[in-house]
CSV table of C-alpha atoms in Angstrom, one decimal:
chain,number,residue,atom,x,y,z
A,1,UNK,CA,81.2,82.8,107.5
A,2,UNK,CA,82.3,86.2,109.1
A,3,UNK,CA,85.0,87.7,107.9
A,4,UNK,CA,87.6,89.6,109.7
A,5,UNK,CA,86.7,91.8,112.1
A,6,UNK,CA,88.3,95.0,113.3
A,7,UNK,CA,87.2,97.5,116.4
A,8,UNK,CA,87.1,100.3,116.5
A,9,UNK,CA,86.6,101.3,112.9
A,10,UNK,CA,87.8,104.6,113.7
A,11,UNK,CA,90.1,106.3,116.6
A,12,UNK,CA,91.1,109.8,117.2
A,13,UNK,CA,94.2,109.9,119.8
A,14,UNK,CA,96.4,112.8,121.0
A,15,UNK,CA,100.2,112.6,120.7
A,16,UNK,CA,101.4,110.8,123.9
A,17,UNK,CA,98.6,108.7,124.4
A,18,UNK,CA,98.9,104.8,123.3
A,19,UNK,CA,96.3,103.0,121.7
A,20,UNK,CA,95.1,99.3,121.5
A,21,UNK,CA,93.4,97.8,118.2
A,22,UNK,CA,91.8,95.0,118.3
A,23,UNK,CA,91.2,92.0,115.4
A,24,UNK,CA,88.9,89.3,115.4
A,25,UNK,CA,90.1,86.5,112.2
A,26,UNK,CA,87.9,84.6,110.7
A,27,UNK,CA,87.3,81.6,112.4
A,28,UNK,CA,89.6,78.8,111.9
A,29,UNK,CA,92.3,81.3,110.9
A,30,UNK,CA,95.3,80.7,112.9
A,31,UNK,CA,97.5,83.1,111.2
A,32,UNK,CA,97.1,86.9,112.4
A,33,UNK,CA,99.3,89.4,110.5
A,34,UNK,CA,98.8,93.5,111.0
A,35,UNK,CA,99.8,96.0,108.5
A,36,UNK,CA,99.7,100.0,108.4
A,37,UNK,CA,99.3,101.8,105.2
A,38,UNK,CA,99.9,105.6,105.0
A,39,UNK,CA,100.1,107.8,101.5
A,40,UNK,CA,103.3,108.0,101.9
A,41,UNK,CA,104.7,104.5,102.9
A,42,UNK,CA,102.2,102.2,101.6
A,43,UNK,CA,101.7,99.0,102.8
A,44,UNK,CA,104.1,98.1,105.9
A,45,UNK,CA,103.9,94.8,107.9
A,46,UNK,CA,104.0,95.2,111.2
A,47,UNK,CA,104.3,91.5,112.8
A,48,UNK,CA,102.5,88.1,112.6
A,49,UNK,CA,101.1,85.9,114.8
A,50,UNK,CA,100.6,82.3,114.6
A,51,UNK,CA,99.3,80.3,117.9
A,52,UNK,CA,100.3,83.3,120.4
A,53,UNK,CA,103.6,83.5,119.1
A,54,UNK,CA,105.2,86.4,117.4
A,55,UNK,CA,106.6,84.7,114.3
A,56,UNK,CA,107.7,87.6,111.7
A,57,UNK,CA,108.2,91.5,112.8
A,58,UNK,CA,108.7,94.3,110.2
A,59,UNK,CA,111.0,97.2,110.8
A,60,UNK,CA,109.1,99.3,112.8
A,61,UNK,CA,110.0,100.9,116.3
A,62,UNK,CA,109.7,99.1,119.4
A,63,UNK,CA,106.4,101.2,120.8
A,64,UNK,CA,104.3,98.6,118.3
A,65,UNK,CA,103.5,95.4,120.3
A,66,UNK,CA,101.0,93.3,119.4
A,67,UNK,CA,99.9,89.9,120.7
A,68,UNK,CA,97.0,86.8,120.0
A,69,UNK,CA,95.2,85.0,122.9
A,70,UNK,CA,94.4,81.1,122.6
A,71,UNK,CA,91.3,81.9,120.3
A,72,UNK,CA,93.4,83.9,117.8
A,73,UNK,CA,92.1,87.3,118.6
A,74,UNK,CA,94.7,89.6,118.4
A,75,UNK,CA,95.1,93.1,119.2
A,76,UNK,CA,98.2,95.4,118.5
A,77,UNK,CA,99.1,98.1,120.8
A,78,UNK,CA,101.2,102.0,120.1
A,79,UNK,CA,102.6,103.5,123.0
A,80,UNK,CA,103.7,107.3,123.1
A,81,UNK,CA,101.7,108.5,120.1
A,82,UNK,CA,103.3,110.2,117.6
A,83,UNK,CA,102.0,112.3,114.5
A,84,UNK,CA,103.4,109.8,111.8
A,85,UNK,CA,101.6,106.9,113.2
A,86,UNK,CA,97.9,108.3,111.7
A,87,UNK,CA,97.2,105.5,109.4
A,88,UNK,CA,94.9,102.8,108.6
A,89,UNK,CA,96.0,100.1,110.4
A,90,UNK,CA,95.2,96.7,108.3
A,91,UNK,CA,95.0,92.9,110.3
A,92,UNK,CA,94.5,89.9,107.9
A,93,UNK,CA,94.0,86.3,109.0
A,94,UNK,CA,94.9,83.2,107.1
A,95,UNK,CA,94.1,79.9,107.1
A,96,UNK,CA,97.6,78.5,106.8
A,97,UNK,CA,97.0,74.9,105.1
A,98,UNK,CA,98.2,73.9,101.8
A,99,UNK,CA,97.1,76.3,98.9
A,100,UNK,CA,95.1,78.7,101.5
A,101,UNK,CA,98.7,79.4,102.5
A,102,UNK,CA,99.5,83.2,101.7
A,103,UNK,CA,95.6,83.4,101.1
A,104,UNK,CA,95.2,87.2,102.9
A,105,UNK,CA,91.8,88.0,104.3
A,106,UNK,CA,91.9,91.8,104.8
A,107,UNK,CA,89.2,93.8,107.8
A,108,UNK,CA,88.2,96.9,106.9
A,109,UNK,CA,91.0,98.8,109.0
A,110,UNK,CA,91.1,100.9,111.7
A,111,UNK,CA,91.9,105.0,110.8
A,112,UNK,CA,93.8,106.3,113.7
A,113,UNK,CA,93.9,110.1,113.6
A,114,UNK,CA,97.1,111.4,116.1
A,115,UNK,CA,96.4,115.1,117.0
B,1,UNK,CA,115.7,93.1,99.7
B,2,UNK,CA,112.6,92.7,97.9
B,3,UNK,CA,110.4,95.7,96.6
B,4,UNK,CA,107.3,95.5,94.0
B,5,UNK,CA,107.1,98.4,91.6
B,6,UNK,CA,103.6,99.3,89.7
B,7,UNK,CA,102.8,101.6,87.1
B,8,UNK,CA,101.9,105.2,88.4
B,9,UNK,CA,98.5,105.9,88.2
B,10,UNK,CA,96.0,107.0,88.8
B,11,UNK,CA,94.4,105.4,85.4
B,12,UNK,CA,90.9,106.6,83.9
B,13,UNK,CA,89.6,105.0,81.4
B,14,UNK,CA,86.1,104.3,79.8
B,15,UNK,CA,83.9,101.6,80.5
B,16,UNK,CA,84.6,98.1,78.2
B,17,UNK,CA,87.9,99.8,77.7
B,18,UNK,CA,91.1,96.9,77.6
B,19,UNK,CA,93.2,97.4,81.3
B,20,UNK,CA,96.8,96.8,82.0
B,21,UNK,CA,98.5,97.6,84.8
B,22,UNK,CA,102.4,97.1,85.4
B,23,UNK,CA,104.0,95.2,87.7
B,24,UNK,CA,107.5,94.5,88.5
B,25,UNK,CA,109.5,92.8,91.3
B,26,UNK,CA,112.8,91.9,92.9
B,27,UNK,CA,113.1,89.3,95.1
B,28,UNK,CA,115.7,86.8,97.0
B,29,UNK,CA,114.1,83.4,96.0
B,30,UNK,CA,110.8,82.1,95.2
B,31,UNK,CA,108.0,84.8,95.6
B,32,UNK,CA,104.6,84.0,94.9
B,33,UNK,CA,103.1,87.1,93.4
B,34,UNK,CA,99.6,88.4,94.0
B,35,UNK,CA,96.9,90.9,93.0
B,36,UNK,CA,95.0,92.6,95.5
B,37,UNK,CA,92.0,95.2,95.0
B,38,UNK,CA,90.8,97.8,97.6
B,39,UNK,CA,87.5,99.0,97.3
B,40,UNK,CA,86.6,102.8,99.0
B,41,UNK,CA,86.9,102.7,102.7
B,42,UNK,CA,87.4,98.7,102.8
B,43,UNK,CA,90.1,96.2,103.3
B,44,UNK,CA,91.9,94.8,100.9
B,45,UNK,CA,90.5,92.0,98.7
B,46,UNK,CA,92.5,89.1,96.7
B,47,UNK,CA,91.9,89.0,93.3
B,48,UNK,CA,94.4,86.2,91.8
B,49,UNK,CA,97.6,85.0,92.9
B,50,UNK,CA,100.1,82.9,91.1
B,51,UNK,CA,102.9,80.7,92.6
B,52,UNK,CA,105.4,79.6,89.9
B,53,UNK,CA,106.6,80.7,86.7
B,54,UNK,CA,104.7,80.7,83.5
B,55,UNK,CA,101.5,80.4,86.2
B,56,UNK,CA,98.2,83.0,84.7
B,57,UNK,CA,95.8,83.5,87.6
B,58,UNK,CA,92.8,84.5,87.1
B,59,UNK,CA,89.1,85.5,88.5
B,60,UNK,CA,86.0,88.2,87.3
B,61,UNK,CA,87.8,88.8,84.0
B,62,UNK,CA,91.0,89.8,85.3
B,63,UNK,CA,94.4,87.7,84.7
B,64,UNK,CA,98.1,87.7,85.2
B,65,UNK,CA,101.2,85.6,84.3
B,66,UNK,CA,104.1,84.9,86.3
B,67,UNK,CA,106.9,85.8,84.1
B,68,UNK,CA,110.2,84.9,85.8
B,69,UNK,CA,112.3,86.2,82.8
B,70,UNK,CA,111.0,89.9,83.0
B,71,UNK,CA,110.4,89.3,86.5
B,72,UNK,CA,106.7,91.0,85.9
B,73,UNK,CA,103.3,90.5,86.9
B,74,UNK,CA,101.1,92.6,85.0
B,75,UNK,CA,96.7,92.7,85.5
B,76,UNK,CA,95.2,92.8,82.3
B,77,UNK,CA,91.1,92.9,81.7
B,78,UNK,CA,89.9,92.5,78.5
B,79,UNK,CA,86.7,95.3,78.9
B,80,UNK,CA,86.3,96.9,82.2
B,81,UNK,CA,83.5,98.0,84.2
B,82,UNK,CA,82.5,101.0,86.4
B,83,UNK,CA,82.4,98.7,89.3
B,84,UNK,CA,86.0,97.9,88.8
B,85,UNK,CA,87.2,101.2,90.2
B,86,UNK,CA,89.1,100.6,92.8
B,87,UNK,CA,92.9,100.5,94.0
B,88,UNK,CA,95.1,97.8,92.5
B,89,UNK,CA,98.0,96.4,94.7
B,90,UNK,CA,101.2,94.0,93.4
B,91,UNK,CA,102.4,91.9,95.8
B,92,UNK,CA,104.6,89.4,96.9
B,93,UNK,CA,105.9,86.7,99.3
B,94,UNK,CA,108.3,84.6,99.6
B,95,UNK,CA,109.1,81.9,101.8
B,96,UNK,CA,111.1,81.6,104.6
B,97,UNK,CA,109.2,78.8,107.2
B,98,UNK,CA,108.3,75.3,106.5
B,99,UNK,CA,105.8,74.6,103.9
B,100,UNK,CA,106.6,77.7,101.7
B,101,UNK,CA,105.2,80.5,104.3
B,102,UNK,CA,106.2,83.9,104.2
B,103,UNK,CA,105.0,84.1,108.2
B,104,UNK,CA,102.3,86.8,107.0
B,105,UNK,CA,104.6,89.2,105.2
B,106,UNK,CA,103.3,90.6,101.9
B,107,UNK,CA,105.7,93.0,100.3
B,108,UNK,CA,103.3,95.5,98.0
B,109,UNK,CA,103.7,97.6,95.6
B,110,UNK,CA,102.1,101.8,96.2
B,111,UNK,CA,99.4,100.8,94.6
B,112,UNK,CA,97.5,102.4,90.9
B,113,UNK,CA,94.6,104.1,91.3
B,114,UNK,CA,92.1,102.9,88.3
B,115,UNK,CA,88.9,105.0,87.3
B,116,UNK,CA,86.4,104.0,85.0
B,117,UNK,CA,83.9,106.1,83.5
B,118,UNK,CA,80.1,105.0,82.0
């Protein structure tokens, strides 16, 4: 079985410019969460998707959107690059039923560079 | 809020050397609490989890028990190898939807950086 898939593996934007990740979950995997780690921050959730609705947001500025499409392939989108937002952006799928619930399946990330 | 605290690394130690690594955690309710394990230039991985008190998950030699009093969650390994280097991650969730989900939100802790040497 595939695991989760992220594209592009890695991105090198100017500040200004927005940017769209994308996230393929493994299959069968309804749940669709995205996370950023930095250094300096860590780990941060971003937002989760379950069934093309938005169900959890962390606290992070309105210019992160994300959203899934019927076959639970989501992307996440950063308008008006800044500086701060080079990270390793993180998307995890779970399968959501009984004890595969809070089960995390991690991609390999995406490393966005802002220049 | 909730917040996970781990020992400060990064940790070297030699190989079949005995691993601990702290773990902490404040929460409002019920967290389950996880391990996690990031390998260079990958995503992360699970390694065990645990959902109630007094609960020891375990997997590939590693283990940690849920212990509510101390509100801690420490990794232990009895010998390691050089193929465990890697970064550790705490985590937690706890629920807010029906049937226990946290809706995808893992709080972690920054992480120890572990280094084993042949």
């Amino acid at each position: 079985k595939a695991g989760v898939t992220q594209t592009p593996r890695y991105l090198i934007k100017t500040r200004g410019q927005q940017v769209t990740l994308s996230c393929s979950p493994i299959s069968g995997h309804r749940s669709v969460s995205w996370y950023q780690q930095t250094p300096g921050q860590g780990l941060q959730f971003l937002f989760e998707y379950f069934s093309e609705t938005q169900r959890n947001k962390g606290n992070f500025p309105g210019r992160f959107s994300g959203r899934q499409f019927s076959n639970s392939r989501s992307e996440m989108n950063v308008s008006t690059l800044e500086l701060g937002d080079s990270a390793l952006y993180l998307c995890a799928s779970s399968l959501e039923v009984g004890t595969e619930t809070e089960k995390l399946f991690f991609g390999s990330g995406t490393q966005l560079s802002v220049l | 809020g909730n917040s996970v605290t781990q020992m400060e690394g990064p940790v070297t130690l030699s190989e079949e050397a005995f691993l601990t690594i702290n773990c902490t955690y404040t929460a409002t309710g019920y967290p389950s609490l996880f391990w996690y394990v990031q390998y260079p230039g990958e995503g992360l991985q699970l390694l065990l989890k645990a959902t109630k008190a007094d609960d020891k998950g375990s997997n590939k030699g590693f283990e940690a028990t849920y212990r509510k009093e101390t509100t801690s969650f420490h990794l232990e390994k009895g010998s390691v190898q050089v193929s465990d280097s890697a970064v550790y991650f705490c985590a937690l969730s706890v629920p807010i939807g029906a049937g226990g989900t946290s809706y995808g939100k893992l709080t972690f802790g920054q992480g120890t950086i572990l280094t084993v040497h042949p």
